[in-house]
XYZ file of C-alpha atoms in Angstrom:
163
model
C 51.055 101.001 -9.938
C 50.367 97.878 -7.909
C 53.111 95.646 -6.556
C 52.613 92.808 -9.061
C 52.889 95.173 -12.015
C 56.033 96.813 -10.564
C 57.682 93.401 -10.184
C 56.695 92.388 -13.720
C 58.067 95.647 -15.144
C 61.292 95.265 -13.131
C 61.933 91.701 -14.340
C 64.366 91.377 -17.231
C 62.955 90.384 -20.581
C 62.895 86.596 -20.756
C 65.433 85.303 -23.229
C 67.589 82.239 -23.179
C 71.147 83.020 -22.128
C 74.041 82.032 -24.355
C 74.862 78.320 -24.384
C 77.933 78.557 -22.140
C 76.172 80.598 -19.459
C 73.122 78.369 -19.611
C 75.105 75.136 -19.285
C 77.274 76.573 -16.482
C 74.178 77.071 -14.346
C 73.185 73.447 -14.809
C 76.751 72.223 -14.142
C 76.941 74.227 -10.906
C 73.574 72.886 -9.798
C 74.591 69.266 -10.443
C 77.857 69.760 -8.545
C 76.000 71.290 -5.589
C 73.500 68.426 -5.585
C 76.340 65.895 -5.400
C 77.762 67.670 -2.331
C 74.572 68.416 -0.391
C 74.460 65.172 1.588
C 78.187 65.126 2.248
C 78.078 68.692 3.568
C 74.990 67.997 5.685
C 76.640 64.990 7.308
C 80.004 66.629 8.063
C 78.321 69.792 9.362
C 76.086 67.758 11.683
C 78.996 65.621 12.904
C 80.966 68.795 13.621
C 78.009 70.305 15.504
C 77.559 67.172 17.637
C 81.263 67.009 18.446
C 81.492 70.727 19.257
C 78.623 70.354 21.739
C 80.684 67.734 23.561
C 78.597 64.832 22.324
C 79.813 61.830 20.439
C 78.663 61.628 16.853
C 77.109 58.177 16.866
C 75.146 56.619 14.022
C 71.958 56.641 16.083
C 72.342 60.379 16.821
C 73.070 61.242 13.199
C 70.126 59.163 11.995
C 67.769 60.853 14.457
C 68.896 64.373 13.578
C 68.714 63.795 9.824
C 65.506 61.781 9.965
C 66.963 58.771 8.172
C 67.570 55.127 9.095
C 70.771 53.876 10.709
C 71.651 51.720 7.661
C 71.430 54.871 5.513
C 73.829 56.610 7.902
C 76.193 53.609 7.900
C 76.330 53.681 4.100
C 77.068 57.427 4.026
C 79.690 57.155 6.768
C 81.480 54.492 4.729
C 81.474 56.883 1.767
C 82.723 59.776 3.921
C 85.529 57.593 5.283
C 86.523 56.527 1.762
C 86.560 60.180 0.640
C 88.725 61.137 3.643
C 86.224 63.247 5.607
C 85.656 61.027 8.666
C 87.245 58.307 10.729
C 85.299 55.790 12.754
C 86.388 54.038 15.910
C 84.574 50.895 17.039
C 82.211 51.647 19.925
C 83.283 55.318 19.907
C 81.470 57.072 17.096
C 82.583 59.222 14.202
C 85.284 61.884 14.044
C 86.121 64.413 11.350
C 89.442 64.501 9.578
C 90.983 67.947 8.963
C 89.412 67.883 5.462
C 86.028 67.031 6.970
C 86.298 69.801 9.555
C 87.268 72.296 6.846
C 84.219 71.312 4.779
C 81.975 71.574 7.852
C 83.341 75.042 8.690
C 82.729 76.301 5.144
C 79.183 74.870 5.073
C 78.381 76.378 8.489
C 79.716 79.780 7.353
C 77.524 79.713 4.224
C 74.536 78.613 6.292
C 74.973 81.484 8.766
C 75.212 84.095 6.020
C 72.161 82.773 4.154
C 70.128 82.523 7.354
C 71.125 86.051 8.413
C 70.178 87.355 4.956
C 66.754 85.717 5.112
C 66.185 87.052 8.627
C 67.167 90.537 7.438
C 64.535 90.238 4.705
C 61.968 89.572 7.416
C 61.600 85.802 7.009
C 60.549 84.146 10.276
C 63.278 82.401 12.284
C 61.775 78.962 11.679
C 61.455 79.445 7.908
C 64.866 81.109 7.639
C 66.485 78.121 9.367
C 64.707 75.606 7.117
C 65.234 77.560 3.879
C 68.881 78.305 4.647
C 69.478 74.550 4.971
C 68.690 74.194 1.274
C 69.935 77.480 -0.162
C 73.360 77.280 1.495
C 74.401 74.451 -0.811
C 73.445 76.199 -4.046
C 74.447 79.804 -3.499
C 77.581 80.899 -5.341
C 80.470 82.765 -3.763
C 79.652 86.066 -5.504
C 76.036 85.939 -4.329
C 77.113 84.915 -0.839
C 79.513 87.837 -0.550
C 76.774 90.219 -1.711
C 74.370 88.736 0.856
C 76.999 89.495 3.485
C 77.555 93.000 2.135
C 73.793 93.691 2.179
C 73.527 92.499 5.780
C 76.470 94.636 6.869
C 75.055 97.576 4.892
C 71.827 97.619 6.865
C 69.477 95.414 4.836
C 67.396 94.623 7.914
C 66.806 98.302 8.695
C 66.047 99.003 5.035
C 63.471 96.206 4.913
C 61.851 97.337 8.155
C 61.483 100.862 6.768
C 59.543 99.693 3.715
C 55.786 100.199 3.841
C 53.758 97.011 4.246
C 52.436 95.935 0.873
């Protein structure tokens, strides 16, 4: 049996889930979408600060590939929401809440990236893909990713015949 047919036979029969389950998936996705930018900003600010650099608007804009006015607008939002403080001519600093969010986002990112690497995804693609997936993966899935990594997923994948 060829690979495509095996995958098709292994896929569950397509049926709509019950209304509550279906709507929960959409609710979780919308909530993740609302937090993506906030998490990206606080994680980057944390990374810049932990490398001994100041987190300045120009640095944040360059790393995220956006304009400085876009960064200024987001930093105002982050300050209002209690994640950052800004000091004139000094840059941006994380509040304890901001640092906590950054730590959680970084942890999720590392697990997702390690999982993708264990599957055999190239380092470059794993880094890029993890940047998106980390925001949408649920805690149950994340813990199973971690369990699979610890259980030898990489070795398992390497032992599979090339298809």
